[in-house]
């Protein structure tokens, strides 16, 4: 197989700090870092993104800000600050900053010297934040910023969405390689789950054919498994490795958000249509929760689909050593993905946009994606007889379960 990765290329693909090649490329995209409802509950949140420590806030005037974690005065933690009508105030001596990072108040300096213009010289770094689909998105890159993608499912009506965060201790790139890896589903999810249940079999249908096709917003992967054929939607439509850092399966997105070289924030956005007789349904607040990755004894949780993925990624090491790999025919999607990123490094070096940056507001009215079984999301469902456990991540809180049941008319 082609495309062996040498040590230098592995470093290039996996570094996320400012000034590194991929760090600069990633700064051309928006990343989800919090839930809208989360800031409504607690208006300041510490955020680590692309190796930078930041404080995300919503002030009393309703403005979002994303600023340096540390106050310019004597470096106190602004994630412990408090919000005012305009801006975020440091809890140490009360310096206040607005969403552009300007210092707009220095209480003692302003009192001791009413004509003081000292604050005009103080500025902390500040980045753009925008809400979409119940998430808050951050942009750390050069101006002009592109648009926050308005993916088709964000426009679907009559559905219940929920947002799930997990912190996974490994590099984001190996997590995203998992988005172009259909064969793992058979082993990591189907067959391993059989064995985790203490059963010896039978094993799940094998993958017979897989195919990968690059499109504007990512790479589509297609599969035919034993017992299936070319009419199956997973072959005719497939699933999406969504650029630059997500998996999209129709009913959910999984973003792998690079916190730093060795930590990834997994952000899941899950959509379920309500039954037809519950329409029209308008979700007033998209709930959010954090899924644990380890149990109280410190063992990895392996009972749910995405938890199983997390175990695979972290098992590859904090940063996977790709010089030691032996790729096969199953890895064509992974190779495609690496090659596209490496090509885009050259593209941005010569002034171009990398893949899947959206700048046209008309295009962004609704960005269609390949969706197997689209009707089940847009046409509504028949009544759901009984609730099933949330299969993707462990630890769904009771209040989210109840809100889901209520939306669906269960119980
Ligand atoms: S350290 Fe922030 S106001 Fe003094
Ligand atoms: Fe998976």
mmCIF file of C-alpha atoms and ligand atoms in Angstrom:
data_model
loop_
_atom_site.group_PDB
_atom_site.id
_atom_site.type_symbol
_atom_site.label_atom_id
_atom_site.label_comp_id
_atom_site.label_asym_id
_atom_site.label_seq_id
_atom_site.Cartn_x
_atom_site.Cartn_y
_atom_site.Cartn_z
ATOM 1 C CA UNK A 1 0.000 0.000 0.000
ATOM 2 C CA UNK A 2 1.169 3.583 -0.648
ATOM 3 C CA UNK A 3 1.444 6.623 1.576
ATOM 4 C CA UNK A 4 3.795 5.568 4.333
ATOM 5 C CA UNK A 5 4.006 8.348 6.885
ATOM 6 C CA UNK A 6 7.469 9.415 8.063
ATOM 7 C CA UNK A 7 8.113 10.917 11.481
ATOM 8 C CA UNK A 8 8.187 14.502 10.211
ATOM 9 C CA UNK A 9 4.870 14.118 8.400
ATOM 10 C CA UNK A 10 3.319 12.591 11.493
ATOM 11 C CA UNK A 11 4.364 15.656 13.465
ATOM 12 C CA UNK A 12 3.002 17.939 10.744
ATOM 13 C CA UNK A 13 -0.392 16.201 10.681
ATOM 14 C CA UNK A 14 -0.874 16.222 14.426
ATOM 15 C CA UNK A 15 0.339 19.577 15.803
ATOM 16 C CA UNK A 16 -2.375 22.117 16.519
ATOM 17 C CA UNK A 17 -0.629 25.123 18.094
ATOM 18 C CA UNK A 18 -0.542 28.481 16.336
ATOM 19 C CA UNK A 19 2.448 28.704 14.023
ATOM 20 C CA UNK A 20 2.447 24.994 13.153
ATOM 21 C CA UNK A 21 1.265 24.042 9.648
ATOM 22 C CA UNK A 22 -1.864 22.137 10.709
ATOM 23 C CA UNK A 23 -2.467 24.563 13.558
ATOM 24 C CA UNK A 24 -2.723 27.333 10.980
ATOM 25 C CA UNK A 25 -4.890 25.239 8.656
ATOM 26 C CA UNK A 26 -7.306 24.319 11.446
ATOM 27 C CA UNK A 27 -7.598 27.993 12.322
ATOM 28 C CA UNK A 28 -9.513 28.445 9.039
ATOM 29 C CA UNK A 29 -12.518 26.580 10.482
ATOM 30 C CA UNK A 30 -15.115 27.076 13.230
ATOM 31 C CA UNK A 31 -15.188 24.647 16.158
ATOM 32 C CA UNK A 32 -18.036 23.851 18.566
ATOM 33 C CA UNK A 33 -16.791 24.435 22.112
ATOM 34 C CA UNK A 34 -19.918 24.728 24.296
ATOM 35 C CA UNK A 35 -23.689 24.510 24.305
ATOM 36 C CA UNK A 36 -25.878 27.598 24.178
ATOM 37 C CA UNK A 37 -27.825 26.237 27.166
ATOM 38 C CA UNK A 38 -24.570 25.709 29.067
ATOM 39 C CA UNK A 39 -23.767 29.440 29.046
ATOM 40 C CA UNK A 40 -27.380 30.187 29.997
ATOM 41 C CA UNK A 41 -26.806 28.018 33.092
ATOM 42 C CA UNK A 42 -23.291 29.275 33.900
ATOM 43 C CA UNK A 43 -22.192 32.343 31.964
ATOM 44 C CA UNK A 44 -18.417 31.693 31.948
ATOM 45 C CA UNK A 45 -16.672 28.541 30.770
ATOM 46 C CA UNK A 46 -12.964 27.749 30.505
ATOM 47 C CA UNK A 47 -12.142 26.552 27.005
ATOM 48 C CA UNK A 48 -8.984 24.953 25.682
ATOM 49 C CA UNK A 49 -8.868 25.059 21.900
ATOM 50 C CA UNK A 50 -5.962 24.498 19.500
ATOM 51 C CA UNK A 51 -3.508 24.730 22.378
ATOM 52 C CA UNK A 52 -4.889 28.076 23.635
ATOM 53 C CA UNK A 53 -6.448 28.644 27.054
ATOM 54 C CA UNK A 54 -9.501 30.878 26.810
ATOM 55 C CA UNK A 55 -12.561 32.044 28.721
ATOM 56 C CA UNK A 56 -15.922 31.857 26.962
ATOM 57 C CA UNK A 57 -18.707 34.032 28.352
ATOM 58 C CA UNK A 58 -22.171 35.423 27.769
ATOM 59 C CA UNK A 59 -22.632 38.819 29.360
ATOM 60 C CA UNK A 60 -25.846 40.176 30.858
ATOM 61 C CA UNK A 61 -26.493 42.079 27.638
ATOM 62 C CA UNK A 62 -26.525 38.751 25.779
ATOM 63 C CA UNK A 63 -23.182 39.189 23.981
ATOM 64 C CA UNK A 64 -20.842 36.254 23.640
ATOM 65 C CA UNK A 65 -17.118 36.670 24.088
ATOM 66 C CA UNK A 66 -14.081 34.393 23.880
ATOM 67 C CA UNK A 67 -11.005 35.966 25.428
ATOM 68 C CA UNK A 68 -7.635 35.090 26.908
ATOM 69 C CA UNK A 69 -7.914 32.909 29.996
ATOM 70 C CA UNK A 70 -5.624 35.292 31.898
ATOM 71 C CA UNK A 71 -6.223 38.869 32.910
ATOM 72 C CA UNK A 72 -3.705 41.383 31.565
ATOM 73 C CA UNK A 73 -3.277 42.932 35.024
ATOM 74 C CA UNK A 74 -1.669 40.207 37.109
ATOM 75 C CA UNK A 75 -2.810 37.116 35.235
ATOM 76 C CA UNK A 76 -5.789 35.985 37.307
ATOM 77 C CA UNK A 77 -8.100 33.386 35.754
ATOM 78 C CA UNK A 78 -10.838 35.096 33.761
ATOM 79 C CA UNK A 79 -12.843 31.857 33.669
ATOM 80 C CA UNK A 80 -13.528 32.693 37.337
ATOM 81 C CA UNK A 81 -14.563 36.225 36.439
ATOM 82 C CA UNK A 82 -18.133 37.516 36.433
ATOM 83 C CA UNK A 83 -20.203 39.015 33.669
ATOM 84 C CA UNK A 84 -21.650 42.506 33.586
ATOM 85 C CA UNK A 85 -24.153 44.212 31.286
ATOM 86 C CA UNK A 86 -21.218 44.563 28.897
ATOM 87 C CA UNK A 87 -18.225 42.293 29.191
ATOM 88 C CA UNK A 88 -16.383 40.071 31.607
ATOM 89 C CA UNK A 89 -14.894 41.358 34.872
ATOM 90 C CA UNK A 90 -11.803 39.855 36.469
ATOM 91 C CA UNK A 91 -12.600 38.643 39.987
ATOM 92 C CA UNK A 92 -9.213 39.794 41.382
ATOM 93 C CA UNK A 93 -9.201 43.610 41.007
ATOM 94 C CA UNK A 94 -12.201 44.153 38.781
ATOM 95 C CA UNK A 95 -10.689 45.011 35.436
ATOM 96 C CA UNK A 96 -13.376 44.575 32.814
ATOM 97 C CA UNK A 97 -13.028 43.487 29.181
ATOM 98 C CA UNK A 98 -15.429 43.529 26.250
ATOM 99 C CA UNK A 99 -15.819 40.865 23.555
ATOM 100 C CA UNK A 100 -13.163 42.513 21.385
ATOM 101 C CA UNK A 101 -10.632 42.117 24.211
ATOM 102 C CA UNK A 102 -10.463 45.836 25.036
ATOM 103 C CA UNK A 103 -10.078 46.719 28.698
ATOM 104 C CA UNK A 104 -13.016 49.035 29.380
ATOM 105 C CA UNK A 105 -12.711 49.562 33.118
ATOM 106 C CA UNK A 106 -9.987 49.557 35.789
ATOM 107 C CA UNK A 107 -11.889 50.459 38.954
ATOM 108 C CA UNK A 108 -9.046 51.676 41.163
ATOM 109 C CA UNK A 109 -7.043 53.313 38.367
ATOM 110 C CA UNK A 110 -10.185 55.098 37.147
ATOM 111 C CA UNK A 111 -10.868 56.347 40.697
ATOM 112 C CA UNK A 112 -7.335 57.381 41.578
ATOM 113 C CA UNK A 113 -6.819 59.180 38.290
ATOM 114 C CA UNK A 114 -10.179 59.999 36.674
ATOM 115 C CA UNK A 115 -8.478 61.161 33.480
ATOM 116 C CA UNK A 116 -6.448 57.971 33.194
ATOM 117 C CA UNK A 117 -6.095 56.584 29.697
ATOM 118 C CA UNK A 118 -4.153 53.570 30.935
ATOM 119 C CA UNK A 119 -6.924 51.127 30.042
ATOM 120 C CA UNK A 120 -6.819 52.184 26.405
ATOM 121 C CA UNK A 121 -3.425 50.564 26.152
ATOM 122 C CA UNK A 122 -4.654 47.233 27.551
ATOM 123 C CA UNK A 123 -5.979 44.557 25.255
ATOM 124 C CA UNK A 124 -6.254 40.799 25.621
ATOM 125 C CA UNK A 125 -6.723 38.391 22.768
ATOM 126 C CA UNK A 126 -10.304 37.866 21.710
ATOM 127 C CA UNK A 127 -11.929 35.593 19.165
ATOM 128 C CA UNK A 128 -15.252 35.310 17.400
ATOM 129 C CA UNK A 129 -18.113 33.243 18.828
ATOM 130 C CA UNK A 130 -21.397 32.399 17.131
ATOM 131 C CA UNK A 131 -24.355 30.288 18.159
ATOM 132 C CA UNK A 132 -25.762 27.679 15.793
ATOM 133 C CA UNK A 133 -27.827 24.543 16.355
ATOM 134 C CA UNK A 134 -27.637 24.926 20.123
ATOM 135 C CA UNK A 135 -23.838 25.015 20.002
ATOM 136 C CA UNK A 136 -21.389 27.874 20.434
ATOM 137 C CA UNK A 137 -18.772 27.959 17.710
ATOM 138 C CA UNK A 138 -15.351 29.576 17.960
ATOM 139 C CA UNK A 139 -13.093 30.916 15.226
ATOM 140 C CA UNK A 140 -9.401 31.528 15.937
ATOM 141 C CA UNK A 141 -8.207 32.238 12.423
ATOM 142 C CA UNK A 142 -7.463 35.113 10.069
ATOM 143 C CA UNK A 143 -10.084 37.555 8.813
ATOM 144 C CA UNK A 144 -12.319 37.496 6.955
ATOM 145 C CA UNK A 145 -13.847 34.603 8.876
ATOM 146 C CA UNK A 146 -15.846 32.109 6.832
ATOM 147 C CA UNK A 147 -19.447 31.229 7.774
ATOM 148 C CA UNK A 148 -20.422 28.782 10.503
ATOM 149 C CA UNK A 149 -21.725 25.901 8.366
ATOM 150 C CA UNK A 150 -25.479 25.531 8.420
ATOM 151 C CA UNK A 151 -25.630 21.798 7.840
ATOM 152 C CA UNK A 152 -28.950 20.455 6.628
ATOM 153 C CA UNK A 153 -29.932 18.675 9.881
ATOM 154 C CA UNK A 154 -29.689 22.005 11.725
ATOM 155 C CA UNK A 155 -32.728 23.116 9.696
ATOM 156 C CA UNK A 156 -34.862 20.025 10.341
ATOM 157 C CA UNK A 157 -38.067 20.618 12.265
ATOM 158 C CA UNK A 158 -40.020 18.530 14.757
ATOM 159 C CA UNK A 159 -37.014 16.918 16.335
ATOM 160 C CA UNK A 160 -35.364 16.518 19.695
ATOM 161 C CA UNK A 161 -31.661 17.335 19.703
ATOM 162 C CA UNK A 162 -29.119 16.807 22.446
ATOM 163 C CA UNK A 163 -25.442 17.703 22.780
ATOM 164 C CA UNK A 164 -22.880 15.483 24.490
ATOM 165 C CA UNK A 165 -19.306 16.394 25.404
ATOM 166 C CA UNK A 166 -16.471 14.019 26.303
ATOM 167 C CA UNK A 167 -12.824 14.782 26.868
ATOM 168 C CA UNK A 168 -10.631 12.169 25.236
ATOM 169 C CA UNK A 169 -6.899 12.072 26.043
ATOM 170 C CA UNK A 170 -5.427 11.746 22.557
ATOM 171 C CA UNK A 171 -4.707 13.724 19.409
ATOM 172 C CA UNK A 172 -7.706 14.749 17.285
ATOM 173 C CA UNK A 173 -6.289 13.474 13.985
ATOM 174 C CA UNK A 174 -6.437 9.783 14.891
ATOM 175 C CA UNK A 175 -9.985 10.399 16.124
ATOM 176 C CA UNK A 176 -10.926 11.899 12.784
ATOM 177 C CA UNK A 177 -9.272 9.038 10.873
ATOM 178 C CA UNK A 178 -11.938 6.917 12.514
ATOM 179 C CA UNK A 179 -14.520 8.914 10.486
ATOM 180 C CA UNK A 180 -13.217 7.360 7.255
ATOM 181 C CA UNK A 181 -12.984 3.806 8.548
ATOM 182 C CA UNK A 182 -16.084 1.711 7.813
ATOM 183 C CA UNK A 183 -14.572 -1.698 8.653
ATOM 184 C CA UNK A 184 -14.008 -0.837 12.309
ATOM 185 C CA UNK A 185 -17.779 -0.850 12.777
ATOM 186 C CA UNK A 186 -17.925 -4.609 12.238
ATOM 187 C CA UNK A 187 -15.164 -5.341 14.754
ATOM 188 C CA UNK A 188 -15.039 -2.570 17.297
ATOM 189 C CA UNK A 189 -18.789 -2.155 17.673
ATOM 190 C CA UNK A 190 -20.572 -5.289 16.460
ATOM 191 C CA UNK A 191 -18.212 -8.108 17.313
ATOM 192 C CA UNK A 192 -16.491 -6.635 20.341
ATOM 193 C CA UNK A 193 -19.934 -5.947 21.806
ATOM 194 C CA UNK A 194 -20.788 -9.625 21.316
ATOM 195 C CA UNK A 195 -17.696 -10.605 23.285
ATOM 196 C CA UNK A 196 -18.207 -7.917 25.929
ATOM 197 C CA UNK A 197 -21.618 -9.493 26.569
ATOM 198 C CA UNK A 198 -19.811 -12.740 27.289
ATOM 199 C CA UNK A 199 -21.031 -14.432 24.129
ATOM 200 C CA UNK A 200 -18.787 -16.214 21.610
ATOM 201 C CA UNK A 201 -20.912 -15.341 18.606
ATOM 202 C CA UNK A 202 -22.368 -15.303 16.121
ATOM 203 C CA UNK A 203 -20.273 -12.527 14.629
ATOM 204 C CA UNK A 204 -21.798 -9.735 12.576
ATOM 205 C CA UNK A 205 -21.981 -9.738 8.767
ATOM 206 C CA UNK A 206 -18.589 -9.120 7.191
ATOM 207 C CA UNK A 207 -17.717 -6.135 5.027
ATOM 208 C CA UNK A 208 -17.476 -7.353 1.437
ATOM 209 C CA UNK A 209 -16.864 -4.086 -0.414
ATOM 210 C CA UNK A 210 -16.020 -0.578 0.651
ATOM 211 C CA UNK A 211 -15.631 2.561 -1.454
ATOM 212 C CA UNK A 212 -14.580 6.144 -0.745
ATOM 213 C CA UNK A 213 -15.503 9.247 -2.699
ATOM 214 C CA UNK A 214 -14.323 12.744 -1.998
ATOM 215 C CA UNK A 215 -16.972 15.480 -2.280
ATOM 216 C CA UNK A 216 -17.134 19.178 -1.514
ATOM 217 C CA UNK A 217 -17.596 18.825 2.244
ATOM 218 C CA UNK A 218 -15.682 15.664 2.988
ATOM 219 C CA UNK A 219 -15.322 12.024 2.020
ATOM 220 C CA UNK A 220 -18.256 9.649 1.634
ATOM 221 C CA UNK A 221 -17.674 6.039 2.548
ATOM 222 C CA UNK A 222 -19.834 3.223 1.282
ATOM 223 C CA UNK A 223 -20.125 -0.370 2.328
ATOM 224 C CA UNK A 224 -21.726 -3.650 1.347
ATOM 225 C CA UNK A 225 -21.870 -6.282 4.039
ATOM 226 C CA UNK A 226 -22.771 -9.940 3.863
ATOM 227 C CA UNK A 227 -26.455 -10.267 3.122
ATOM 228 C CA UNK A 228 -26.591 -6.777 1.591
ATOM 229 C CA UNK A 229 -26.278 -5.578 -1.983
ATOM 230 C CA UNK A 230 -25.836 -2.512 -4.166
ATOM 231 C CA UNK A 231 -29.339 -1.265 -3.399
ATOM 232 C CA UNK A 232 -28.550 -0.739 0.277
ATOM 233 C CA UNK A 233 -28.535 2.988 1.256
ATOM 234 C CA UNK A 234 -25.194 2.441 2.996
ATOM 235 C CA UNK A 235 -23.860 1.710 -0.491
ATOM 236 C CA UNK A 236 -25.975 4.067 -2.632
ATOM 237 C CA UNK A 237 -25.661 7.022 -0.218
ATOM 238 C CA UNK A 238 -23.137 6.061 2.458
ATOM 239 C CA UNK A 239 -21.861 7.928 5.472
ATOM 240 C CA UNK A 240 -19.817 11.098 5.706
ATOM 241 C CA UNK A 241 -16.351 11.954 6.975
ATOM 242 C CA UNK A 242 -17.229 15.634 7.293
ATOM 243 C CA UNK A 243 -14.529 18.255 6.839
ATOM 244 C CA UNK A 244 -12.387 18.988 8.666
ATOM 245 C CA UNK A 245 -13.109 17.116 11.892
ATOM 246 C CA UNK A 246 -16.434 15.299 12.086
ATOM 247 C CA UNK A 247 -18.348 12.152 11.379
ATOM 248 C CA UNK A 248 -21.893 12.602 10.086
ATOM 249 C CA UNK A 249 -24.210 9.613 10.024
ATOM 250 C CA UNK A 250 -27.611 11.166 9.294
ATOM 251 C CA UNK A 251 -28.982 11.227 12.815
ATOM 252 C CA UNK A 252 -25.896 12.661 14.428
ATOM 253 C CA UNK A 253 -22.633 14.547 14.127
ATOM 254 C CA UNK A 254 -19.483 13.784 16.089
ATOM 255 C CA UNK A 255 -16.930 16.557 16.051
ATOM 256 C CA UNK A 256 -13.392 15.804 17.192
ATOM 257 C CA UNK A 257 -12.321 19.225 18.465
ATOM 258 C CA UNK A 258 -8.568 19.637 19.015
ATOM 259 C CA UNK A 259 -7.989 21.014 22.513
ATOM 260 C CA UNK A 260 -4.240 20.511 22.236
ATOM 261 C CA UNK A 261 -1.869 17.975 20.673
ATOM 262 C CA UNK A 262 -2.858 15.260 23.149
ATOM 263 C CA UNK A 263 -6.480 16.087 24.042
ATOM 264 C CA UNK A 264 -9.662 16.026 22.004
ATOM 265 C CA UNK A 265 -13.086 17.343 22.926
ATOM 266 C CA UNK A 266 -15.662 15.023 21.436
ATOM 267 C CA UNK A 267 -18.844 16.956 20.698
ATOM 268 C CA UNK A 268 -21.882 14.902 19.716
ATOM 269 C CA UNK A 269 -25.096 16.432 18.301
ATOM 270 C CA UNK A 270 -27.907 13.921 18.132
ATOM 271 C CA UNK A 271 -31.253 14.382 16.402
ATOM 272 C CA UNK A 272 -34.401 12.290 16.765
ATOM 273 C CA UNK A 273 -37.663 13.045 14.975
ATOM 274 C CA UNK A 274 -40.745 13.111 17.149
ATOM 275 C CA UNK A 275 -43.636 10.854 16.108
ATOM 276 C CA UNK A 276 -46.099 12.428 13.679
ATOM 277 C CA UNK A 277 -48.793 12.779 16.302
ATOM 278 C CA UNK A 278 -46.444 14.962 18.394
ATOM 279 C CA UNK A 279 -46.050 17.531 15.613
ATOM 280 C CA UNK A 280 -45.683 20.434 15.574
ATOM 281 C CA UNK A 281 -42.888 20.175 18.095
ATOM 282 C CA UNK A 282 -40.545 23.058 18.856
ATOM 283 C CA UNK A 283 -37.576 22.384 21.109
ATOM 284 C CA UNK A 284 -37.061 25.437 23.298
ATOM 285 C CA UNK A 285 -33.704 24.411 24.716
ATOM 286 C CA UNK A 286 -31.241 21.848 23.405
ATOM 287 C CA UNK A 287 -29.960 19.976 26.465
ATOM 288 C CA UNK A 288 -26.291 19.187 26.935
ATOM 289 C CA UNK A 289 -24.395 16.760 29.117
ATOM 290 C CA UNK A 290 -20.929 15.368 29.614
ATOM 291 C CA UNK A 291 -20.294 11.666 29.119
ATOM 292 C CA UNK A 292 -17.585 10.097 31.282
ATOM 293 C CA UNK A 293 -14.878 8.086 29.516
ATOM 294 C CA UNK A 294 -13.804 6.078 32.588
ATOM 295 C CA UNK A 295 -15.791 4.330 35.319
ATOM 296 C CA UNK A 296 -15.332 5.111 39.049
ATOM 297 C CA UNK A 297 -12.547 2.478 39.219
ATOM 298 C CA UNK A 298 -10.652 4.247 36.428
ATOM 299 C CA UNK A 299 -11.378 1.621 33.768
ATOM 300 C CA UNK A 300 -12.424 2.707 30.270
ATOM 301 C CA UNK A 301 -16.151 2.577 29.668
ATOM 302 C CA UNK A 302 -16.811 0.225 26.748
ATOM 303 C CA UNK A 303 -20.570 -0.249 26.893
ATOM 304 C CA UNK A 304 -21.600 2.414 24.341
ATOM 305 C CA UNK A 305 -20.710 3.011 20.706
ATOM 306 C CA UNK A 306 -18.729 6.229 21.024
ATOM 307 C CA UNK A 307 -17.074 5.096 24.233
ATOM 308 C CA UNK A 308 -15.777 2.144 22.226
ATOM 309 C CA UNK A 309 -14.382 4.559 19.650
ATOM 310 C CA UNK A 310 -12.675 6.597 22.381
ATOM 311 C CA UNK A 311 -10.956 3.434 23.591
ATOM 312 C CA UNK A 312 -9.683 2.724 20.082
ATOM 313 C CA UNK A 313 -8.281 6.227 19.647
ATOM 314 C CA UNK A 314 -6.560 6.427 23.007
ATOM 315 C CA UNK A 315 -5.224 2.898 22.494
ATOM 316 C CA UNK A 316 -3.263 4.249 19.520
ATOM 317 C CA UNK A 317 -1.259 6.417 21.928
ATOM 318 C CA UNK A 318 -1.559 10.080 22.894
ATOM 319 C CA UNK A 319 -0.346 10.819 19.364
ATOM 320 C CA UNK A 320 -0.439 7.729 17.138
ATOM 321 C CA UNK A 321 2.973 6.790 15.737
ATOM 322 C CA UNK A 322 2.109 6.414 12.068
ATOM 323 C CA UNK A 323 5.672 5.401 11.157
ATOM 324 C CA UNK A 324 4.870 1.994 12.701
ATOM 325 C CA UNK A 325 1.659 1.326 10.769
ATOM 326 C CA UNK A 326 0.962 -1.338 8.155
ATOM 327 C CA UNK A 327 -1.893 -0.009 6.079
ATOM 328 C CA UNK A 328 -4.165 -2.200 3.998
ATOM 329 C CA UNK A 329 -7.006 -1.921 1.539
ATOM 330 C CA UNK A 330 -9.360 -1.009 4.369
ATOM 331 C CA UNK A 331 -7.393 2.213 4.886
ATOM 332 C CA UNK A 332 -7.966 3.956 1.583
ATOM 333 C CA UNK A 333 -10.225 6.540 3.245
ATOM 334 C CA UNK A 334 -7.607 7.300 5.871
ATOM 335 C CA UNK A 335 -4.969 7.752 3.159
ATOM 336 C CA UNK A 336 -7.282 10.040 1.175
ATOM 337 C CA UNK A 337 -7.877 12.152 4.225
ATOM 338 C CA UNK A 338 -4.181 12.562 5.012
ATOM 339 C CA UNK A 339 -3.405 13.435 1.413
ATOM 340 C CA UNK A 340 -6.116 16.086 1.278
ATOM 341 C CA UNK A 341 -4.847 17.783 4.432
ATOM 342 C CA UNK A 342 -1.252 17.688 3.183
ATOM 343 C CA UNK A 343 -2.343 19.174 -0.158
ATOM 344 C CA UNK A 344 -4.343 21.872 1.636
ATOM 345 C CA UNK A 345 -1.253 22.920 3.594
ATOM 346 C CA UNK A 346 0.227 23.902 0.247
ATOM 347 C CA UNK A 347 -3.024 25.553 -0.806
ATOM 348 C CA UNK A 348 -3.186 27.865 2.216
ATOM 349 C CA UNK A 349 0.522 28.640 1.859
ATOM 350 C CA UNK A 350 -0.278 30.101 -1.562
ATOM 351 C CA UNK A 351 -3.202 32.116 -0.245
ATOM 352 C CA UNK A 352 -6.139 29.807 -1.011
ATOM 353 C CA UNK A 353 -8.913 28.490 1.203
ATOM 354 C CA UNK A 354 -8.645 24.888 2.356
ATOM 355 C CA UNK A 355 -11.346 22.319 1.626
ATOM 356 C CA UNK A 356 -14.953 22.899 2.709
ATOM 357 C CA UNK A 357 -14.702 26.507 3.841
ATOM 358 C CA UNK A 358 -18.094 28.144 3.251
ATOM 359 C CA UNK A 359 -18.256 31.858 2.475
ATOM 360 C CA UNK A 360 -21.395 32.231 0.328
ATOM 361 C CA UNK A 361 -24.474 33.068 2.459
ATOM 362 C CA UNK A 362 -26.738 31.619 -0.247
ATOM 363 C CA UNK A 363 -24.961 28.273 -0.072
ATOM 364 C CA UNK A 364 -25.101 28.445 3.716
ATOM 365 C CA UNK A 365 -28.886 28.825 3.793
ATOM 366 C CA UNK A 366 -28.893 25.031 4.078
ATOM 367 C CA UNK A 367 -25.902 22.861 3.192
ATOM 368 C CA UNK A 368 -27.232 19.503 2.003
ATOM 369 C CA UNK A 369 -25.308 16.357 2.925
ATOM 370 C CA UNK A 370 -25.659 12.729 1.917
ATOM 371 C CA UNK A 371 -28.268 11.321 4.310
ATOM 372 C CA UNK A 372 -29.297 7.671 4.179
ATOM 373 C CA UNK A 373 -32.970 7.494 5.133
ATOM 374 C CA UNK A 374 -33.579 11.253 4.929
ATOM 375 C CA UNK A 375 -37.377 10.731 5.065
ATOM 376 C CA UNK A 376 -37.172 9.426 8.613
ATOM 377 C CA UNK A 377 -35.853 12.847 9.654
ATOM 378 C CA UNK A 378 -37.930 15.112 7.444
ATOM 379 C CA UNK A 379 -41.220 13.217 7.211
ATOM 380 C CA UNK A 380 -41.651 12.307 10.849
ATOM 381 C CA UNK A 381 -42.134 8.938 12.436
ATOM 382 C CA UNK A 382 -44.855 6.656 13.591
ATOM 383 C CA UNK A 383 -45.414 6.473 17.324
ATOM 384 C CA UNK A 384 -42.546 5.007 19.332
ATOM 385 C CA UNK A 385 -43.761 2.074 21.395
ATOM 386 C CA UNK A 386 -41.132 2.050 24.100
ATOM 387 C CA UNK A 387 -37.998 3.972 24.807
ATOM 388 C CA UNK A 388 -34.622 2.490 24.108
ATOM 389 C CA UNK A 389 -31.449 3.307 25.993
ATOM 390 C CA UNK A 390 -29.314 6.044 24.450
ATOM 391 C CA UNK A 391 -26.793 3.822 22.672
ATOM 392 C CA UNK A 392 -24.078 6.289 21.758
ATOM 393 C CA UNK A 393 -22.571 7.390 25.052
ATOM 394 C CA UNK A 394 -22.697 6.255 28.652
ATOM 395 C CA UNK A 395 -24.140 8.382 31.410
ATOM 396 C CA UNK A 396 -27.149 10.156 29.929
ATOM 397 C CA UNK A 397 -28.666 12.127 32.826
ATOM 398 C CA UNK A 398 -32.199 11.493 33.981
ATOM 399 C CA UNK A 399 -33.391 15.011 33.067
ATOM 400 C CA UNK A 400 -32.332 14.541 29.446
ATOM 401 C CA UNK A 401 -33.998 11.130 29.318
ATOM 402 C CA UNK A 402 -37.207 12.661 30.693
ATOM 403 C CA UNK A 403 -37.129 15.559 28.219
ATOM 404 C CA UNK A 404 -36.645 13.046 25.388
ATOM 405 C CA UNK A 405 -39.529 10.864 26.570
ATOM 406 C CA UNK A 406 -41.761 13.875 26.889
ATOM 407 C CA UNK A 407 -40.923 15.062 23.368
ATOM 408 C CA UNK A 408 -41.623 11.600 21.994
ATOM 409 C CA UNK A 409 -44.772 11.054 24.042
ATOM 410 C CA UNK A 410 -43.342 7.978 25.738
ATOM 411 C CA UNK A 411 -44.756 6.853 29.059
HETATM 412 S S1 LIG B 1 -5.476 40.273 37.949
HETATM 413 FE FE1 LIG B 1 -7.264 40.812 36.934
HETATM 414 S S2 LIG B 1 -7.819 42.705 37.769
HETATM 415 FE FE2 LIG B 1 -6.003 42.198 38.782
HETATM 416 FE FE1 LIG B 2 -17.033 3.841 15.687
#
